[in-house]
mmCIF file with all atom_site columns, C-alpha atoms in Angstrom:
data_model
loop_
_atom_site.group_PDB
_atom_site.id
_atom_site.type_symbol
_atom_site.label_atom_id
_atom_site.label_alt_id
_atom_site.label_comp_id
_atom_site.label_asym_id
_atom_site.label_entity_id
_atom_site.label_seq_id
_atom_site.pdbx_PDB_ins_code
_atom_site.Cartn_x
_atom_site.Cartn_y
_atom_site.Cartn_z
_atom_site.occupancy
_atom_site.B_iso_or_equiv
_atom_site.pdbx_formal_charge
_atom_site.auth_seq_id
_atom_site.auth_comp_id
_atom_site.auth_asym_id
_atom_site.auth_atom_id
_atom_site.pdbx_PDB_model_num
ATOM 1  C CA . MET J 1 1  ? 105.002 108.743 101.069 1.00 45.00 ? 1  MET J CA 1
ATOM 2  C CA . LYS J 1 2  ? 108.483 110.216 100.686 1.00 45.00 ? 2  LYS J CA 1
ATOM 3  C CA . ARG J 1 3  ? 109.859 107.925 103.435 1.00 45.00 ? 3  ARG J CA 1
ATOM 4  C CA . SER J 1 4  ? 108.144 104.892 101.871 1.00 44.00 ? 4  SER J CA 1
ATOM 5  C CA . LEU J 1 5  ? 109.797 105.585 98.525  1.00 40.00 ? 5  LEU J CA 1
ATOM 6  C CA . ALA J 1 6  ? 113.188 106.043 100.153 1.00 44.00 ? 6  ALA J CA 1
ATOM 7  C CA . SER J 1 7  ? 112.762 102.759 102.035 1.00 43.00 ? 7  SER J CA 1
ATOM 8  C CA . ALA J 1 8  ? 111.735 100.948 98.853  1.00 42.00 ? 8  ALA J CA 1
ATOM 9  C CA . PHE J 1 9  ? 114.761 102.230 96.957  1.00 38.00 ? 9  PHE J CA 1
ATOM 10 C CA . ALA J 1 10 ? 117.068 101.284 99.838  1.00 42.00 ? 10 ALA J CA 1
ATOM 11 C CA . ALA J 1 11 ? 115.612 97.745  99.945  1.00 41.00 ? 11 ALA J CA 1
ATOM 12 C CA . VAL J 1 12 ? 116.089 97.280  96.192  1.00 37.00 ? 12 VAL J CA 1
ATOM 13 C CA . ALA J 1 13 ? 119.666 98.538  96.316  1.00 38.00 ? 13 ALA J CA 1
ATOM 14 C CA . LEU J 1 14 ? 120.579 96.280  99.231  1.00 38.00 ? 14 LEU J CA 1
ATOM 15 C CA . ALA J 1 15 ? 118.803 93.253  97.747  1.00 39.00 ? 15 ALA J CA 1
ATOM 16 C CA . ALA J 1 16 ? 121.210 93.376  94.840  1.00 35.00 ? 16 ALA J CA 1
ATOM 17 C CA . GLY J 1 17 ? 124.036 92.949  97.369  1.00 35.00 ? 17 GLY J CA 1
ATOM 18 C CA . GLY J 1 18 ? 122.722 89.651  98.754  1.00 42.00 ? 18 GLY J CA 1
ATOM 19 C CA . ILE J 1 19 ? 121.154 90.704  102.061 1.00 46.00 ? 19 ILE J CA 1
ATOM 20 C CA . THR J 1 20 ? 117.841 92.496  101.980 1.00 47.00 ? 20 THR J CA 1
ATOM 21 C CA . ILE J 1 21 ? 117.242 95.075  104.671 1.00 48.00 ? 21 ILE J CA 1
ATOM 22 C CA . THR J 1 22 ? 114.027 97.064  104.648 1.00 49.00 ? 22 THR J CA 1
ATOM 23 C CA . GLY J 1 23 ? 112.851 100.066 106.631 1.00 47.00 ? 23 GLY J CA 1
ATOM 24 C CA . THR J 1 24 ? 115.327 102.542 108.049 1.00 44.00 ? 24 THR J CA 1
ATOM 25 C CA . PRO J 1 25 ? 117.493 103.809 105.173 1.00 39.00 ? 25 PRO J CA 1
ATOM 26 C CA . THR J 1 26 ? 120.396 104.570 107.566 1.00 45.00 ? 26 THR J CA 1
ATOM 27 C CA . ALA J 1 27 ? 120.971 100.865 108.287 1.00 49.00 ? 27 ALA J CA 1
ATOM 28 C CA . THR J 1 28 ? 123.647 99.014  106.347 1.00 50.00 ? 28 THR J CA 1
ATOM 29 C CA . ALA J 1 29 ? 123.939 95.382  105.296 1.00 49.00 ? 29 ALA J CA 1
ATOM 30 C CA . ALA J 1 30 ? 127.336 95.191  107.016 1.00 45.00 ? 30 ALA J CA 1
ATOM 31 C CA . ALA J 1 31 ? 125.637 95.781  110.398 1.00 87.00 ? 31 ALA J CA 1
ATOM 32 C CA . CYS J 1 32 ? 123.694 92.469  110.203 1.00 94.00 ? 32 CYS J CA 1
ATOM 33 C CA . THR J 1 33 ? 124.612 88.795  110.277 1.00 94.00 ? 33 THR J CA 1
ATOM 34 C CA . THR J 1 34 ? 122.127 86.236  108.956 1.00 92.00 ? 34 THR J CA 1
ATOM 35 C CA . TRP J 1 35 ? 121.787 82.472  109.265 1.00 92.00 ? 35 TRP J CA 1
ATOM 36 C CA . GLN J 1 36 ? 119.380 79.928  107.821 1.00 90.00 ? 36 GLN J CA 1
ATOM 37 C CA . ASP J 1 37 ? 118.670 76.238  107.535 1.00 90.00 ? 37 ASP J CA 1
ATOM 38 C CA . GLU J 1 38 ? 115.799 74.367  105.894 1.00 90.00 ? 38 GLU J CA 1
ATOM 39 C CA . ASN J 1 39 ? 113.270 75.545  108.526 1.00 92.00 ? 39 ASN J CA 1
ATOM 40 C CA . THR J 1 40 ? 114.527 78.805  109.993 1.00 93.00 ? 40 THR J CA 1
ATOM 41 C CA . PHE J 1 41 ? 115.956 82.209  109.060 1.00 94.00 ? 41 PHE J CA 1
ATOM 42 C CA . GLY J 1 42 ? 117.771 84.251  111.717 1.00 95.00 ? 42 GLY J CA 1
ATOM 43 C CA . ALA J 1 43 ? 119.267 87.724  111.900 1.00 96.00 ? 43 ALA J CA 1
ATOM 44 C CA . SER J 1 44 ? 121.417 89.669  114.346 1.00 96.00 ? 44 SER J CA 1
ATOM 45 C CA . CYS J 1 45 ? 122.215 93.368  113.824 1.00 96.00 ? 45 CYS J CA 1
ATOM 46 C CA . GLY J 1 46 ? 124.648 95.522  115.779 1.00 94.00 ? 46 GLY J CA 1
ATOM 47 C CA . THR J 1 47 ? 122.305 98.474  116.205 1.00 93.00 ? 47 THR J CA 1
ATOM 48 C CA . ALA J 1 48 ? 120.065 100.021 118.836 1.00 93.00 ? 48 ALA J CA 1
ATOM 49 C CA . ASN J 1 49 ? 117.282 100.220 116.211 1.00 94.00 ? 49 ASN J CA 1
ATOM 50 C CA . ALA J 1 50 ? 114.584 97.554  116.559 1.00 95.00 ? 50 ALA J CA 1
ATOM 51 C CA . TYR J 1 51 ? 114.521 94.834  113.863 1.00 96.00 ? 51 TYR J CA 1
ATOM 52 C CA . TYR J 1 52 ? 113.177 91.335  113.187 1.00 97.00 ? 52 TYR J CA 1
ATOM 53 C CA . ALA J 1 53 ? 113.895 88.421  110.851 1.00 96.00 ? 53 ALA J CA 1
ATOM 54 C CA . ARG J 1 54 ? 111.378 87.670  108.095 1.00 95.00 ? 54 ARG J CA 1
ATOM 55 C CA . VAL J 1 55 ? 111.371 84.862  105.528 1.00 93.00 ? 55 VAL J CA 1
ATOM 56 C CA . LYS J 1 56 ? 109.096 83.540  102.790 1.00 91.00 ? 56 LYS J CA 1
ATOM 57 C CA . CYS J 1 57 ? 108.196 79.891  103.349 1.00 92.00 ? 57 CYS J CA 1
ATOM 58 C CA . THR J 1 58 ? 107.597 77.276  100.640 1.00 90.00 ? 58 THR J CA 1
ATOM 59 C CA . ASN J 1 59 ? 103.821 77.494  101.198 1.00 91.00 ? 59 ASN J CA 1
ATOM 60 C CA . GLY J 1 60 ? 103.915 81.228  100.330 1.00 90.00 ? 60 GLY J CA 1
ATOM 61 C CA . LYS J 1 61 ? 103.415 82.496  103.887 1.00 93.00 ? 61 LYS J CA 1
ATOM 62 C CA . TYR J 1 62 ? 105.882 84.800  105.617 1.00 93.00 ? 62 TYR J CA 1
ATOM 63 C CA . ALA J 1 63 ? 107.327 83.820  108.988 1.00 95.00 ? 63 ALA J CA 1
ATOM 64 C CA . ARG J 1 64 ? 108.464 86.569  111.325 1.00 97.00 ? 64 ARG J CA 1
ATOM 65 C CA . GLY J 1 65 ? 110.816 86.535  114.299 1.00 97.00 ? 65 GLY J CA 1
ATOM 66 C CA . VAL J 1 66 ? 110.575 88.528  117.506 1.00 98.00 ? 66 VAL J CA 1
ATOM 67 C CA . THR J 1 67 ? 111.440 92.227  117.459 1.00 98.00 ? 67 THR J CA 1
ATOM 68 C CA . THR J 1 68 ? 114.806 92.830  119.108 1.00 96.00 ? 68 THR J CA 1
ATOM 69 C CA . ASN J 1 69 ? 117.948 95.020  118.921 1.00 95.00 ? 69 ASN J CA 1
ATOM 70 C CA . ASP J 1 70 ? 121.612 95.335  120.033 1.00 94.00 ? 70 ASP J CA 1
ATOM 71 C CA . GLY J 1 71 ? 123.000 92.195  118.424 1.00 95.00 ? 71 GLY J CA 1
ATOM 72 C CA . ARG J 1 72 ? 120.357 89.813  119.742 1.00 96.00 ? 72 ARG J CA 1
ATOM 73 C CA . TRP J 1 73 ? 119.099 87.112  117.374 1.00 97.00 ? 73 TRP J CA 1
ATOM 74 C CA . SER J 1 74 ? 115.623 87.099  115.858 1.00 97.00 ? 74 SER J CA 1
ATOM 75 C CA . TYR J 1 75 ? 114.502 83.798  114.285 1.00 97.00 ? 75 TYR J CA 1
ATOM 76 C CA . ALA J 1 76 ? 111.621 83.324  111.832 1.00 96.00 ? 76 ALA J CA 1
ATOM 77 C CA . TYR J 1 77 ? 110.329 79.721  111.876 1.00 96.00 ? 77 TYR J CA 1
ATOM 78 C CA . CYS J 1 78 ? 108.522 78.331  108.821 1.00 95.00 ? 78 CYS J CA 1
ATOM 79 C CA . THR J 1 79 ? 107.647 75.266  110.897 1.00 95.00 ? 79 THR J CA 1
ATOM 80 C CA . ALA J 1 80 ? 105.055 77.488  112.612 1.00 96.00 ? 80 ALA J CA 1
ATOM 81 C CA . PHE J 1 81 ? 103.147 77.272  109.295 1.00 95.00 ? 81 PHE J CA 1
ATOM 82 C CA . GLY J 1 82 ? 103.838 73.579  108.639 1.00 95.00 ? 82 GLY J CA 1
ATOM 83 C CA . SER J 1 83 ? 106.351 74.567  105.982 1.00 94.00 ? 83 SER J CA 1
ATOM 84 C CA . ASN J 1 84 ? 110.055 75.201  105.431 1.00 91.00 ? 84 ASN J CA 1
ATOM 85 C CA . VAL J 1 85 ? 112.310 77.909  104.009 1.00 89.00 ? 85 VAL J CA 1
ATOM 86 C CA . ARG J 1 86 ? 112.350 78.388  100.238 1.00 76.00 ? 86 ARG J CA 1
ATOM 87 C CA . ILE J 1 87 ? 115.676 77.017  99.036  1.00 67.00 ? 87 ILE J CA 1
ATOM 88 C CA . ALA J 1 88 ? 115.578 77.831  95.314  1.00 56.00 ? 88 ALA J CA 1
ATOM 89 C CA . GLY J 1 89 ? 117.868 80.737  94.419  1.00 55.00 ? 89 GLY J CA 1
ATOM 90 C CA . GLY J 1 90 ? 118.821 84.037  96.003  1.00 55.00 ? 90 GLY J CA 1
ATOM 91 C CA . ALA J 1 91 ? 118.481 85.441  99.490  1.00 61.00 ? 91 ALA J CA 1
ATOM 92 C CA . GLN J 1 92 ? 115.721 83.636  101.371 1.00 75.00 ? 92 GLN J CA 1
ATOM 93 C CA . GLY J 1 93 ? 115.042 85.988  104.248 1.00 88.00 ? 93 GLY J CA 1
ATOM 94 C CA . TYR J 1 94 ? 115.658 89.546  105.224 1.00 91.00 ? 94 TYR J CA 1
ATOM 95 C CA . VAL J 1 95 ? 115.888 91.945  108.124 1.00 93.00 ? 95 VAL J CA 1
ATOM 96 C CA . ALA J 1 96 ? 112.910 94.248  108.625 1.00 92.00 ? 96 ALA J CA 1
ATOM 97 C CA . TRP J 1 97 ? 113.199 97.359  110.787 1.00 92.00 ? 97 TRP J CA 1
ATOM 98 C CA . ALA J 1 98 ? 110.437 97.813  113.347 1.00 88.00 ? 98 ALA J CA 1
#
C-alpha cells in the first residue's frame, strides 16, 4: 500500500511536467523520450529497468507496447483496437514501469 501511494504521487507530480511516468519512483522524466502520431505512441528510456509504452485510444481502450529496457523503443498501437490516439489536449501516452 505504501509503495502504491508513492507511485501514485510520483505519477501525479510527473504528469504536471508533460510526460507521465508511472511505477518506479526512482525513474525521471528526463530518462525517457516519447513519440506519437495519430495511431501510435512510443517510448524509449535510458534505464535497465523494464518499461512499456501505454496510450488511451479514442475508443476508450488502452493500447500497450512490448516490455523492454536499455533505450529500446516500445510502441503502443491503437490500430490494434480499430482506433487511433486521442489528440485532444495534454499528454496522450505514458511510460509504465514493469
